[in-house]
mmCIF file of C-alpha atoms in Angstrom:
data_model
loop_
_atom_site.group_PDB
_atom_site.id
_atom_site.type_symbol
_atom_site.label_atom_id
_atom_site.label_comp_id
_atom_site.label_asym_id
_atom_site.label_seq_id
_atom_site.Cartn_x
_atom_site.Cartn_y
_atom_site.Cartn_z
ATOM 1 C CA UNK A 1 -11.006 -2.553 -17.261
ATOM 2 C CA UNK A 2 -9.423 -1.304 -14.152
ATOM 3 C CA UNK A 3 -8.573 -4.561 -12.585
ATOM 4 C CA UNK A 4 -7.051 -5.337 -15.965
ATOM 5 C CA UNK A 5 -5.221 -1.993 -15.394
ATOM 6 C CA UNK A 6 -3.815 -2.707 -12.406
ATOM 7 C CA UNK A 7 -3.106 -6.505 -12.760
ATOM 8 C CA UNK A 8 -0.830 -5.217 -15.908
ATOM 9 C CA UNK A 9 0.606 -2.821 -13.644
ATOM 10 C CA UNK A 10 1.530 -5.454 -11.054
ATOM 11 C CA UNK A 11 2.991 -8.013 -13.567
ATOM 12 C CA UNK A 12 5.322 -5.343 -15.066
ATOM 13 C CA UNK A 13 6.277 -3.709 -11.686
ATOM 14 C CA UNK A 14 6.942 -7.958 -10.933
ATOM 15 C CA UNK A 15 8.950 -7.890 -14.207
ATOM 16 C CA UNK A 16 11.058 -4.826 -13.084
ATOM 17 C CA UNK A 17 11.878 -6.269 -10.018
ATOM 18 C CA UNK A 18 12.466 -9.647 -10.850
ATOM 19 C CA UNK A 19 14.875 -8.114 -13.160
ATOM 20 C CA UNK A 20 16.586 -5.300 -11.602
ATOM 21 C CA UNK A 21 16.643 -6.649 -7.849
ATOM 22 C CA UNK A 22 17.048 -9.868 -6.121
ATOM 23 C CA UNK A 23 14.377 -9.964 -3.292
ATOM 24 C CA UNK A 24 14.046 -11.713 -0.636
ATOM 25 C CA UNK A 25 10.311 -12.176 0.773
ATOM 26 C CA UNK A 26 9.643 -13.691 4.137
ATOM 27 C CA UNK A 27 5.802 -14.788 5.769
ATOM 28 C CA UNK A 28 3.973 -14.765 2.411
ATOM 29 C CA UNK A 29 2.395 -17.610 4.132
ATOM 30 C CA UNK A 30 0.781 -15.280 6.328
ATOM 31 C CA UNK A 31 -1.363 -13.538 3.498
ATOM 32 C CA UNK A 32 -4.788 -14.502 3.439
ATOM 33 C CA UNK A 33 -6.100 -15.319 0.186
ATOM 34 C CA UNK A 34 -9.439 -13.967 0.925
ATOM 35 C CA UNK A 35 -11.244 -11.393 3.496
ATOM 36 C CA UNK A 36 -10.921 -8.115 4.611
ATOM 37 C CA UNK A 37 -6.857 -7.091 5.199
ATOM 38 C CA UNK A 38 -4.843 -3.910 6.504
ATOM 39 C CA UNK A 39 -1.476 -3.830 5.210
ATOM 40 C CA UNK A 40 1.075 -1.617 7.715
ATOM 41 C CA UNK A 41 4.142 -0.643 6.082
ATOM 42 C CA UNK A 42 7.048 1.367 6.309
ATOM 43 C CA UNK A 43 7.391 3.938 3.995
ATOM 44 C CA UNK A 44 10.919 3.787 2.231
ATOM 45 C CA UNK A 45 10.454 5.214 -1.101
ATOM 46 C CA UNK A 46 7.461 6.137 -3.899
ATOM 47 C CA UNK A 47 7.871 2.672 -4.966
ATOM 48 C CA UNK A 48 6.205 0.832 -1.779
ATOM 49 C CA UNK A 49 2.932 0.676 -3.203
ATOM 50 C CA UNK A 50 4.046 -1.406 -6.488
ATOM 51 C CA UNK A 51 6.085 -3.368 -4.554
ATOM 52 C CA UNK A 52 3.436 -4.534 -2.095
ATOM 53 C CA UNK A 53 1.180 -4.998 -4.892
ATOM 54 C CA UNK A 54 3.680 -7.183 -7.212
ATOM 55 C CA UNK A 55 4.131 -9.071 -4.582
ATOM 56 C CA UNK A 56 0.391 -10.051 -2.909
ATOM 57 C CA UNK A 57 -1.610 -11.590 -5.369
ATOM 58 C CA UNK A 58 -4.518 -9.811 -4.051
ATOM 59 C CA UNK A 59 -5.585 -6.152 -5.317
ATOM 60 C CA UNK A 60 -4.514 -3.759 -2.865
ATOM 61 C CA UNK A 61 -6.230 -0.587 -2.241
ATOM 62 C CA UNK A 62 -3.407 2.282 -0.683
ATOM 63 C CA UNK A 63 -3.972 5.316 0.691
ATOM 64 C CA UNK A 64 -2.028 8.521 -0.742
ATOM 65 C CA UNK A 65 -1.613 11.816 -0.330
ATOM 66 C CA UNK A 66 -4.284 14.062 -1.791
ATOM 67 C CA UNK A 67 -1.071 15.749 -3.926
ATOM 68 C CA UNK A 68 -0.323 12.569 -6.000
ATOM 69 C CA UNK A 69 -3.694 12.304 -7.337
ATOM 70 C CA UNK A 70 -3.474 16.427 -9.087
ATOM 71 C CA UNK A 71 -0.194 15.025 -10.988
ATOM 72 C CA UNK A 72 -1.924 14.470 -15.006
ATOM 73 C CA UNK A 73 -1.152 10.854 -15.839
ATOM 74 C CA UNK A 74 -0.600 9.544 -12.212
ATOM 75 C CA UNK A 75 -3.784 11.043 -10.806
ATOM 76 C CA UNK A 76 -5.880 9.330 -13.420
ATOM 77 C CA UNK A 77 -4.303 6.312 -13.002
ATOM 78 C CA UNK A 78 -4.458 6.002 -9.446
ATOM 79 C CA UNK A 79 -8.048 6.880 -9.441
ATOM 80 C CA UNK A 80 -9.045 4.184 -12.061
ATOM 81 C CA UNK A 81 -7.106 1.659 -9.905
ATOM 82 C CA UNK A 82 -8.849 2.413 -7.194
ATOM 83 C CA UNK A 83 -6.287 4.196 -4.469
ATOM 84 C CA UNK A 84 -7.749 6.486 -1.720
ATOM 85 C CA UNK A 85 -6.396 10.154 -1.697
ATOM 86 C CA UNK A 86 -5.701 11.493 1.622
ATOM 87 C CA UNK A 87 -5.825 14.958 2.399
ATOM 88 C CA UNK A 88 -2.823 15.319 5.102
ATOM 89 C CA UNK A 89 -2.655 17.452 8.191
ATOM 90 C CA UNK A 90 -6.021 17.145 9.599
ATOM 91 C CA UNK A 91 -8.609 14.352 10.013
ATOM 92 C CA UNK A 92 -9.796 13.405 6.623
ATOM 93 C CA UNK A 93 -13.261 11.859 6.918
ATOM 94 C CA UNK A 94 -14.166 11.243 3.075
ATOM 95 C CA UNK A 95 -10.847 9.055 2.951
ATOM 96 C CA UNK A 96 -11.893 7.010 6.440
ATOM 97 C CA UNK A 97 -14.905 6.461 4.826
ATOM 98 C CA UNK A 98 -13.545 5.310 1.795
ATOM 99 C CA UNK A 99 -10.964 2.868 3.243
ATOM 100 C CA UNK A 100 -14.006 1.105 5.411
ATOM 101 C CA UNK A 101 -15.990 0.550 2.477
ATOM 102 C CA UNK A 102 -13.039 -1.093 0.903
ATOM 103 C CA UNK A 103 -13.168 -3.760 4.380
ATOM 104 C CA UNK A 104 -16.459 -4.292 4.328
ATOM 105 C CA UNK A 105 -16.372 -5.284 0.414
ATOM 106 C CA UNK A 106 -13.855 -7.687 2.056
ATOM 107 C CA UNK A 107 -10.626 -6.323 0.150
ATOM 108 C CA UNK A 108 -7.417 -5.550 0.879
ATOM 109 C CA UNK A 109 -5.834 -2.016 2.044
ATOM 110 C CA UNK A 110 -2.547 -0.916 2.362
ATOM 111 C CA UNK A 111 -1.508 1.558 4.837
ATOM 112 C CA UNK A 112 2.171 3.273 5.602
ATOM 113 C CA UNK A 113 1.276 4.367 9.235
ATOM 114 C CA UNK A 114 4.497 6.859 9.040
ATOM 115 C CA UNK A 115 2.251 8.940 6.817
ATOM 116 C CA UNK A 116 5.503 10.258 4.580
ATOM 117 C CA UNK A 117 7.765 8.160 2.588
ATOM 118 C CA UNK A 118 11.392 7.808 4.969
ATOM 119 C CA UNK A 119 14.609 7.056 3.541
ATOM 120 C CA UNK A 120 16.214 3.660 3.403
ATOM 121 C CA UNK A 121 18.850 4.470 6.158
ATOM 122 C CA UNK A 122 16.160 6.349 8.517
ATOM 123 C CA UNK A 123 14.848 4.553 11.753
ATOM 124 C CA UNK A 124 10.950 3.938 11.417
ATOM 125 C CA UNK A 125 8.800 7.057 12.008
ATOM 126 C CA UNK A 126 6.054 7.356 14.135
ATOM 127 C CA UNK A 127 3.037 6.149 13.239
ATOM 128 C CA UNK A 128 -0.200 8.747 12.883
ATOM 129 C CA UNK A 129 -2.705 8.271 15.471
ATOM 130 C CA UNK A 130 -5.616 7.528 13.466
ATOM 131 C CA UNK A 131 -3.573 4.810 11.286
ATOM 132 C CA UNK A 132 -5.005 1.987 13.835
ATOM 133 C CA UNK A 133 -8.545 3.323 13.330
ATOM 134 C CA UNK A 134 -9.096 1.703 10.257
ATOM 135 C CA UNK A 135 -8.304 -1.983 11.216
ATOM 136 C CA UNK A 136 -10.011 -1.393 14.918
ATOM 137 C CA UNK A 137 -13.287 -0.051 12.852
ATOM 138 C CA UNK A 138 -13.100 -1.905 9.856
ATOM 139 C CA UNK A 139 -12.613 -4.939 12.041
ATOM 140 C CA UNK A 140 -9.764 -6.411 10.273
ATOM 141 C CA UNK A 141 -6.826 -8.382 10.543
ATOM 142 C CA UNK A 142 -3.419 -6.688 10.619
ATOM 143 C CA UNK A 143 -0.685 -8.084 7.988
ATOM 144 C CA UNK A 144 2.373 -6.494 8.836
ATOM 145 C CA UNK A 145 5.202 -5.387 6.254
ATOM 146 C CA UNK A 146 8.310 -3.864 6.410
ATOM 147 C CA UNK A 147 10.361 -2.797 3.458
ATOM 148 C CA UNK A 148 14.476 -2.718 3.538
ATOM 149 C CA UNK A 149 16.386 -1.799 0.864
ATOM 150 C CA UNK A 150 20.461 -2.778 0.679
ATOM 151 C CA UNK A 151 21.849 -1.686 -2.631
ATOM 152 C CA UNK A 152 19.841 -3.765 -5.202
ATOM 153 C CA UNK A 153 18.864 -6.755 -2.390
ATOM 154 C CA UNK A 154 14.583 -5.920 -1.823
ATOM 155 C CA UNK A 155 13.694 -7.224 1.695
ATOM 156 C CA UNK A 156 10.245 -7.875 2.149
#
């Protein structure tokens, strides 16, 4: 049920896009198709996470603040899809743990190393410390994204 959940989710967020923006996608070459992945991205807007995952055919795994998952409907989606909450501010151990055990399934996780969603016209924030952790532990290959918005044009 959830991958059916989140396969809907990621046609329809597809949908929107194809719709409502013209993107332009660069490097999808580059994804594996199978084995253990870190997505980095920056971290424009809320929407980040359904873009990334309309656009990689794979199921991605994000991490996300602790806060999103207390919201009703969102929280009990998120969980049933399978995204990691993050409790911000101070090492979070229960969330490391979780995002390993998504690597060593050999799955994919996404990542904004900024920590906090930035603005389409701010520079790139720095990234938290403990963001390369994951990869370096988890043994992984890197996939880097970045995300540009200009007006309706999606850069990927």
């Amino acid at each position: 049920m959830f991958n059916i959940l989140y396969k809907s989710a990621a046609l329809l967020f597809r949908l929107f896009f194809k719709i409502f923006c013209r993107w332009e996608i660069r490097g999808r070459e580059n994804i594996p198709e199978t084995g253990r992945l870190v997505i980095m991205a920056n971290h424009i807007t809320y929407l980040d996470p359904p873009i990334i995952g309309a656009l990689i055919k794979r199921r991605t795994h994000f991490m996300a603040k602790k806060e999103l998952f207390r919201v009703p409907v969102l929280g009990y989606l998120l969980k049933k899809i399978g995204q990691i909450p993050v409790k911000r501010g101070s090492p979070d151990r229960s969330a490391l743990k979780q995002a390993l055990a998504i690597l060593e399934e050999e799955k994919v996780l996404g990542i904004f190393p900024e920590g906090t969603t930035r603005g389409p016209k701010d520079k790139l924030g720095r990234a938290k410390s403990g963001s390369i952790l994951i990869p370096i532990e988890g043994k992984s290959p890197i996939l880097p994204v970045g995300i540009k918005f200009k007006g309706t044009k999606l850069k990927v």
